[in-house]
């Protein structure tokens, strides 16, 4: 079993909901980002920015696991790479070694509280009991492994049952994120990777990331993937649907 | 207007889209890594040269640099310094895969073996217990300390060379640069030990320093040329060194202080004896050059962008 994720850039509406969901799920400090949405400007004049959601790739051959001098970064049997913050010494070698730069060191200035200069809110205090976010250590996305473990214990299937699925996947209103078992050829992620010719970021590093991307513009760009115009049309259609819904909801007021 | 507004809003997320500098090990608290790495070079290099010429004072100064300047700085940089012990066996077996863990082990072994060597090499103590007892211990621990001094001097090169995302560092030559630059720094400091009245020959150290200087100049030229053709991002790193924001440190610090001035003093001593003042200038310039070398290497560590479209970098 190896958990993995497919990010469909054609469907992604760049709404930042996955980032917000992660922040809420893990009570992330102000300066901490586990997933990010990066913006890429093409050389074509007038063309809109392309944004791509990125997060820890949970690499099969993770450099961060190899370089950690304290063995604080560990890889589970299901492929999830996580940091044990009770062991991490904060040397930041993992941050340097990650070619995808998907790790963040939690320094004091990145954790000023949601209202700097004031006492932490009850929400923050409650969150810290669940996720301590130790200052002086490194953090990163762990595919919401607590949700996966709790879900599996209840007999649920991660990727299918919401309770056992990462928060970002659950919250994605465009269904651009798909989660599942990469080792299962019948799983939705495996099918998507095969059918849509999904690609990994920088496969030449030999890290074998567990996060795949589907897109018609960048990467392998096979002919069966929608070209850029269609992607934009897809976005516009989705946004107009959202607009309609908003009118239905708020128009009644 | 709306496009401009969108772009301003997006700017904060323009991260790993274009080649991006590593900052953790050179900016803010990262400066400690730069200084610690330079002390590693100076201390290990001095220890190795002193082993070769059997200079007890050189061994002592080299050992002190590693134990009281390099190690404390490295540990102070940690986010959780008091967990330092967790990097060592039996708490961690990371030395099997991590050059960082290996480096810490090398430093600890070096500190221990070096201490024993220094104790039994101390002339008064050696005379007290008898040279027949002291000498075998001194030389045995000298070999052990020497091996670990090599490890201590070279591991930083392997740490950086492992990073695949930074093509300028991901070069096989980097560990060689580290150890040879360290030995050259060692020769420079050995001159200082000799000038300070220690048990080292100044002329011998100066000759050694000249040879190492030539080798290091060639090595750095080869390194820059090979990096230049590795990838577009490594080319940017080289450009930053030669003509970009790090050019002052490269030309002023590394080339002028670290190479030209020591080379000029060596040239003077070829045609006659260089004065003490000139030698002191050469030693200080050489040491400042060592700081400049590590600064340059750390400062131009640039990551390849994330997106495949720009993978040509």
XYZ file of C-alpha atoms in Angstrom:
566
model
C 0.000 0.000 0.000
C 1.283 3.429 -0.899
C -0.902 6.479 -0.504
C -0.749 8.981 -3.290
C -2.531 11.981 -4.735
C -3.416 13.169 -8.201
C -3.842 16.894 -8.771
C -5.890 17.678 -11.840
C -4.746 21.115 -12.916
C -7.456 21.239 -15.548
C -10.113 21.132 -12.864
C -8.329 23.270 -10.273
C -10.044 26.649 -9.962
C -7.262 28.212 -7.881
C -9.607 28.903 -5.009
C -7.063 28.264 -2.205
C -9.642 26.119 -0.377
C -7.164 23.243 0.031
C -4.724 25.577 1.755
C -7.415 26.961 4.044
C -8.682 23.461 4.846
C -5.204 22.323 5.820
C -4.717 25.392 7.990
C -7.969 24.693 9.805
C -7.425 20.944 10.055
C -3.944 21.265 11.570
C -4.316 24.637 13.344
C -1.278 25.810 11.397
C 0.605 28.794 12.816
C 0.496 32.028 10.836
C 3.863 31.596 9.120
C 3.433 27.936 8.331
C 2.274 26.544 4.996
C 1.946 22.832 4.354
C 0.310 22.971 0.930
C 0.971 26.032 -1.229
C -0.422 27.459 -4.420
C 2.396 28.645 -6.605
C 1.856 31.060 -9.469
C 3.600 30.694 -12.759
C 3.656 33.336 -15.415
C 4.270 32.200 -18.963
C 6.261 34.104 -21.541
C 3.144 34.527 -23.687
C 1.956 38.160 -23.443
C -1.553 38.516 -22.094
C -1.816 34.940 -20.951
C -3.201 34.435 -17.478
C -1.139 33.152 -14.587
C -1.030 29.443 -14.064
C -1.279 28.336 -10.469
C -0.282 24.947 -9.198
C -1.056 23.497 -5.787
C 2.014 21.859 -4.277
C 2.579 19.969 -1.075
C 5.039 17.425 0.291
C 5.418 14.804 -2.410
C 5.781 11.942 0.105
C 8.640 10.639 -2.028
C 9.290 6.926 -2.171
C 13.023 7.616 -1.952
C 12.772 10.715 0.172
C 16.019 12.697 0.559
C 14.698 14.215 3.796
C 14.467 10.777 5.399
C 17.998 9.898 4.361
C 19.628 13.103 5.544
C 17.918 13.585 8.899
C 20.701 13.148 11.482
C 18.287 12.370 14.296
C 15.982 10.022 12.364
C 13.173 12.431 13.164
C 11.841 12.265 9.615
C 10.386 8.846 9.116
C 8.669 6.930 6.367
C 5.765 4.680 7.180
C 4.987 1.421 5.433
C 2.159 3.120 3.601
C 4.624 5.618 2.094
C 3.723 8.610 4.244
C 6.750 10.640 5.291
C 6.309 12.493 8.556
C 8.344 14.448 11.094
C 8.497 13.410 14.738
C 8.696 16.855 16.335
C 9.699 15.369 19.684
C 12.951 14.168 18.121
C 13.720 16.840 15.488
C 16.811 18.871 16.429
C 16.048 21.677 13.986
C 19.224 21.403 11.896
C 17.222 22.175 8.721
C 19.226 19.814 6.550
C 15.941 18.258 5.407
C 14.786 21.677 4.210
C 17.993 22.132 2.256
C 17.917 18.586 0.861
C 14.267 18.649 -0.302
C 14.477 19.468 -4.014
C 10.806 20.470 -3.922
C 11.245 22.827 -0.960
C 8.107 21.570 0.704
C 9.279 21.806 4.283
C 9.169 24.752 6.645
C 11.139 25.491 9.775
C 8.901 26.820 12.507
C 10.824 29.706 14.001
C 9.488 31.935 16.747
C 8.663 34.734 14.317
C 6.538 32.369 12.237
C 4.382 31.624 15.236
C 3.246 35.000 16.561
C -0.312 33.785 17.153
C -3.307 34.681 15.005
C -3.447 38.064 16.702
C 0.180 39.066 17.288
C 0.744 40.815 20.586
C -2.379 39.307 22.130
C -3.002 36.113 24.013
C -3.805 33.075 21.910
C -7.470 32.559 21.175
C -9.402 29.629 22.611
C -9.358 28.116 19.129
C -5.575 28.310 18.982
C -5.147 26.945 22.493
C -7.410 24.011 21.701
C -5.487 23.411 18.479
C -2.142 23.351 20.221
C -3.311 20.484 22.380
C -3.923 18.418 19.268
C -1.025 19.724 17.132
C 1.697 21.220 19.377
C 3.652 22.796 16.465
C 6.957 22.825 18.313
C 8.969 25.983 17.636
C 12.505 25.102 16.543
C 11.520 22.075 14.503
C 10.599 21.383 10.887
C 7.089 20.668 9.641
C 5.437 19.510 6.468
C 2.309 17.929 5.001
C 1.724 14.351 6.152
C -1.329 13.526 4.035
C -3.471 13.939 7.187
C -2.168 10.622 8.471
C -4.241 10.884 11.659
C -7.408 10.946 9.562
C -6.190 8.012 7.486
C -5.280 5.950 10.557
C -8.506 6.748 12.368
C -10.502 6.002 9.233
C -8.776 2.700 8.580
C -9.399 1.697 12.193
C -13.101 2.179 11.518
C -12.929 0.119 8.358
C -13.188 3.136 6.061
C -11.348 3.566 2.764
C -9.095 6.620 2.382
C -9.913 8.439 -0.809
C -13.480 7.158 -0.841
C -14.760 7.816 2.650
C -14.461 11.465 3.642
C -13.629 10.660 7.243
C -10.503 8.790 6.156
C -9.447 11.230 3.442
C -7.056 14.208 3.704
C -8.792 17.497 4.487
C -7.607 19.210 1.306
C -9.093 16.477 -0.859
C -12.405 16.675 0.982
C -12.652 20.397 0.643
C -11.741 20.713 -3.028
C -14.965 22.036 -4.554
C -13.783 21.327 -8.109
C -12.807 17.744 -7.299
C -9.345 18.440 -8.624
C -7.670 16.368 -5.927
C -7.921 12.591 -5.861
C -6.469 10.415 -3.134
C -5.891 6.697 -3.027
C -3.582 3.714 -3.099
C -0.928 3.931 -5.803
C -0.127 0.225 -5.442
C -3.709 -0.769 -6.247
C -4.123 -0.777 -10.046
C -7.903 -0.519 -9.603
C -7.777 2.594 -7.434
C -8.979 5.885 -8.887
C -5.528 7.455 -8.577
C -3.854 4.603 -10.450
C -6.447 4.793 -13.214
C -6.098 8.555 -13.500
C -2.311 8.343 -13.670
C -2.543 5.740 -16.409
C -5.380 7.218 -18.432
C -4.435 10.867 -18.174
C -0.713 10.277 -18.376
C -0.127 12.080 -15.099
C 3.368 13.264 -14.319
C 5.511 13.801 -11.248
C 7.559 16.902 -10.525
C 11.208 16.395 -11.428
C 11.238 12.617 -11.794
C 14.914 12.889 -12.794
C 15.829 13.370 -9.130
C 14.950 9.729 -8.597
C 12.788 10.506 -5.586
C 9.605 8.957 -7.035
C 7.036 11.420 -5.631
C 3.594 10.150 -4.608
C 1.898 13.307 -5.884
C 1.034 13.316 -9.573
C -0.252 16.091 -11.800
C -2.555 16.155 -14.800
C -2.362 19.078 -17.161
C -2.607 19.904 -20.842
C -0.071 22.653 -20.802
C 2.922 21.687 -18.726
C 4.630 18.402 -18.076
C 4.217 15.583 -20.556
C 1.281 17.331 -22.225
C -0.025 14.306 -24.149
C -2.462 14.896 -26.962
C -5.391 13.357 -25.078
C -5.267 16.097 -22.428
C -7.272 19.240 -22.909
C -5.317 22.133 -24.357
C -5.041 25.418 -22.542
C -8.157 26.962 -24.099
C -10.287 24.071 -22.929
C -8.849 24.316 -19.453
C -9.765 27.976 -19.298
C -13.235 27.166 -20.621
C -13.552 24.525 -17.922
C -12.583 27.052 -15.277
C -15.014 29.627 -16.622
C -17.839 27.097 -16.739
C -17.157 26.106 -13.160
C -17.018 29.713 -12.023
C -20.291 30.556 -13.757
C -21.909 27.560 -12.067
C -20.635 28.898 -8.753
C -21.972 32.309 -9.634
C -25.385 30.819 -10.392
C -25.380 29.051 -7.057
C -24.403 32.218 -5.276
C -27.295 34.028 -6.948
C -29.654 31.274 -5.901
C -28.469 31.467 -2.311
C -27.956 35.160 -1.813
C -30.476 36.378 -4.346
C -33.289 35.260 -2.074
C -32.241 37.711 0.628
C -5.161 47.498 -14.134
C -6.947 44.371 -13.015
C -4.098 42.263 -14.379
C -1.638 44.327 -12.424
C -3.685 43.935 -9.287
C -3.811 40.183 -9.827
C -0.069 40.057 -10.288
C 0.559 41.993 -7.107
C -1.661 39.628 -5.261
C 0.107 36.641 -6.721
C 3.611 37.853 -5.997
C 3.698 36.289 -2.547
C 3.192 32.898 -4.110
C 5.913 33.173 -6.702
C 7.934 30.595 -4.897
C 10.093 27.928 -6.544
C 8.726 29.167 -9.873
C 11.973 30.829 -10.744
C 15.420 29.754 -9.543
C 15.400 30.401 -5.798
C 18.272 30.851 -3.350
C 18.669 28.637 -0.334
C 18.452 30.899 2.691
C 18.409 28.574 5.673
C 22.181 28.188 5.796
C 23.353 31.694 5.005
C 20.780 34.261 6.088
C 19.759 35.313 9.584
C 20.797 32.521 11.987
C 22.199 30.696 8.967
C 25.251 32.945 9.236
C 26.295 30.637 12.066
C 26.539 27.781 9.571
C 28.809 29.875 7.347
C 31.137 30.759 10.206
C 31.063 27.234 11.656
C 31.880 25.752 8.247
C 34.861 28.089 7.929
C 36.114 27.130 11.382
C 35.712 23.483 10.361
C 38.001 24.135 7.442
C 40.542 26.086 9.486
C 40.577 23.701 12.446
C 40.680 20.423 10.541
C 43.222 21.781 8.063
C 45.513 23.068 10.798
C 45.272 19.783 12.669
C 46.177 17.756 9.579
C 49.138 19.967 8.669
C 50.316 19.961 12.281
C 50.110 16.167 12.364
C 52.313 16.073 9.294
C 54.979 18.353 10.758
C 54.460 17.096 14.318
C 53.640 20.508 15.777
C 51.995 20.126 19.180
C 50.950 23.774 19.306
C 49.369 23.488 15.873
C 47.466 20.385 16.999
C 46.254 22.222 20.080
C 45.044 25.292 18.179
C 43.357 23.130 15.504
C 41.624 21.058 18.184
C 40.501 24.185 20.054
C 39.058 25.711 16.868
C 36.963 22.605 16.199
C 35.831 22.020 19.759
C 35.251 25.579 20.940
C 34.361 27.487 17.783
C 32.974 25.092 15.164
C 30.936 22.679 17.304
C 29.267 25.269 19.582
C 28.250 27.353 16.568
C 26.790 24.356 14.774
C 24.874 23.272 17.837
C 23.698 26.804 18.598
C 22.214 26.939 15.101
C 19.929 23.999 15.851
C 16.331 24.889 16.581
C 16.544 22.548 19.547
C 20.222 22.635 20.641
C 19.667 20.563 23.782
C 18.540 17.662 21.640
C 22.020 17.503 20.118
C 22.599 14.070 21.655
C 19.794 12.676 19.528
C 22.029 12.789 16.466
C 24.456 10.311 18.033
C 24.258 6.548 18.476
C 22.550 4.821 20.234
C 19.773 7.425 19.908
C 20.103 7.535 16.150
C 21.575 5.284 13.496
C 21.325 8.000 10.875
C 25.076 7.827 10.231
C 24.259 4.963 7.872
C 22.627 7.367 5.418
C 23.214 10.943 6.554
C 26.452 12.852 6.004
C 25.298 15.312 8.621
C 25.168 12.552 11.248
C 28.498 11.190 10.017
C 30.002 14.654 10.332
C 28.859 14.969 13.912
C 30.338 11.543 14.664
C 33.621 12.511 13.006
C 33.736 15.669 15.114
C 33.027 13.813 18.344
C 35.627 11.115 17.598
C 38.081 13.789 16.538
C 37.524 15.634 19.788
C 38.057 12.502 21.874
C 41.070 11.043 20.038
C 42.606 14.476 19.574
C 42.330 15.170 23.283
C 44.151 11.948 24.180
C 46.825 12.683 21.585
C 47.316 16.194 22.915
C 47.575 14.986 26.510
C 50.183 12.343 25.734
C 52.020 14.662 23.347
C 52.415 17.383 25.925
C 56.230 17.485 26.436
C 56.173 17.790 30.241
C 53.677 14.951 30.665
C 55.505 12.764 28.136
C 58.731 13.235 30.072
C 56.982 12.516 33.329
C 55.498 9.162 32.304
C 58.307 8.285 29.930
C 58.420 8.620 26.168
C 58.359 4.846 25.716
C 54.806 4.853 27.081
C 53.666 8.253 25.849
C 54.899 8.038 22.247
C 52.984 4.904 21.124
C 49.801 6.338 22.595
C 50.523 9.713 21.022
C 51.037 8.262 17.545
C 48.178 5.765 17.732
C 45.700 8.432 18.731
C 47.317 10.766 16.220
C 46.374 8.391 13.409
C 42.834 8.038 14.761
C 42.456 11.788 15.245
C 43.918 12.411 11.781
C 41.412 10.105 10.092
C 38.583 11.859 11.886
C 40.065 15.269 11.092
C 39.855 14.327 7.392
C 36.252 13.264 7.949
C 35.495 16.495 9.799
C 37.080 18.586 7.083
C 35.368 16.854 4.192
C 31.859 16.024 5.408
C 30.513 19.524 4.725
C 31.313 18.976 1.056
C 29.362 15.725 1.014
C 26.427 17.348 2.839
C 26.120 20.009 0.172
C 27.032 17.764 -2.720
C 24.076 15.483 -1.835
C 21.488 18.207 -2.496
C 20.032 17.369 -5.906
C 17.891 20.477 -6.093
C 20.930 22.790 -6.080
C 22.991 21.966 -9.163
C 25.884 24.255 -8.198
C 26.454 22.148 -5.097
C 25.600 18.825 -6.695
C 29.116 18.405 -8.081
C 31.518 15.561 -7.353
C 34.374 18.022 -6.895
C 32.835 19.833 -3.936
C 34.194 17.561 -1.167
C 37.637 17.814 -2.785
C 37.361 21.615 -2.727
C 36.426 21.448 0.953
C 39.325 19.302 2.096
C 42.000 20.945 -0.056
C 40.870 24.435 0.901
C 41.004 23.263 4.521
C 44.561 22.001 4.175
C 45.594 25.272 2.487
C 44.011 27.180 5.383
C 45.938 24.875 7.714
C 49.225 25.819 6.067
C 48.343 29.491 6.465
C 47.621 29.100 10.171
C 50.728 26.949 10.628
C 52.765 29.935 9.466
C 51.054 31.904 12.206
C 51.954 29.226 14.786
C 55.577 29.433 13.628
C 55.591 33.213 13.785
C 54.041 33.130 17.232
C 56.954 31.131 18.555
C 55.370 27.715 18.202
C 57.052 24.507 17.078
C 56.346 24.959 13.345
C 58.704 25.934 10.564
C 57.511 29.123 8.874
C 59.454 28.584 5.656
C 58.209 25.018 5.314
C 54.625 26.102 5.924
C 54.981 28.880 3.406
C 56.263 26.507 0.725
C 53.379 24.137 1.413
C 50.945 27.012 1.342
C 52.233 28.111 -2.078
C 51.754 24.649 -3.616
C 48.279 24.307 -2.137
C 47.409 27.776 -3.342
C 48.215 26.843 -6.943
C 46.230 23.604 -6.640
C 43.259 25.436 -5.122
C 43.247 28.142 -7.776
C 43.158 25.467 -10.489
C 40.522 23.489 -8.587
C 38.206 26.472 -8.211
C 38.571 27.378 -11.888
C 37.774 23.776 -12.882
C 34.837 23.745 -10.454
C 33.339 26.920 -11.875
C 33.792 25.766 -15.465
C 32.265 22.341 -14.819
C 29.375 23.884 -12.847
C 28.823 26.383 -15.635
C 27.967 23.570 -18.049
C 25.975 21.423 -15.635
C 22.665 23.241 -15.894
C 21.124 26.643 -16.422
C 20.647 27.155 -12.686
C 24.287 26.325 -11.930
C 25.186 28.797 -14.668
C 23.182 31.453 -12.813
C 25.123 30.577 -9.648
C 28.422 31.046 -11.469
C 27.211 34.327 -12.966
C 26.191 35.569 -9.521
C 29.690 34.845 -8.319
C 31.475 36.462 -11.219
C 29.290 39.450 -11.995
C 26.260 39.324 -9.712
C 25.461 40.159 -6.093
C 28.171 37.848 -4.722
C 30.885 39.230 -7.004
C 32.307 41.492 -4.290
C 32.820 38.562 -1.951
C 34.205 36.417 -4.774
C 36.648 38.906 -6.308
C 37.406 40.896 -3.171
C 37.325 38.140 -0.574
C 38.160 34.874 -2.255
C 40.340 35.974 -5.169
C 42.117 39.054 -3.782
C 42.425 38.161 -0.104
C 42.464 34.391 -0.393
C 44.609 34.023 -3.492
C 46.303 37.135 -4.890
C 47.780 38.503 -1.650
C 49.109 35.122 -0.391
C 50.452 34.438 -3.907
C 52.182 37.842 -3.994
C 53.796 37.183 -0.613
C 54.927 33.758 -1.844
C 56.419 35.423 -4.900
C 58.290 37.903 -2.726
C 59.686 35.083 -0.620
C 60.904 33.334 -3.785
C 63.365 36.175 -4.425
C 64.314 36.765 -0.825
C 62.929 36.452 2.676
C 59.481 37.910 3.209
C 59.250 40.170 6.233
C 57.198 39.200 9.281
C 54.676 41.932 8.484
C 54.168 40.563 4.988
C 53.722 37.060 6.358
C 51.159 38.257 8.889
C 49.287 40.035 6.075
C 49.356 36.800 4.061
C 48.036 34.760 6.996
C 45.223 37.214 7.744
C 44.312 37.512 4.051
C 44.345 33.732 3.647
C 42.062 33.283 6.654
C 39.644 35.937 5.422
C 39.733 34.182 2.036
C 38.603 30.994 3.776
C 35.559 32.851 5.114
C 34.882 34.254 1.645
C 35.056 30.810 0.007
C 32.415 29.322 2.299
C 30.260 32.422 1.975
C 30.372 32.249 -1.813
C 29.535 28.544 -1.887
C 26.597 28.908 0.493
C 25.291 32.149 -0.961
C 24.943 30.988 -4.549
C 23.148 27.755 -3.694
C 20.159 28.114 -6.023
C 17.325 25.624 -6.410
C 15.943 24.488 -9.724
C 12.321 25.623 -10.148
C 9.528 23.171 -9.438
C 7.704 23.266 -12.713
C 8.567 20.921 -15.539
C 8.079 23.723 -18.062
C 11.187 25.376 -16.716
C 13.009 22.120 -16.039
C 15.535 23.217 -18.628
C 17.059 25.111 -15.732
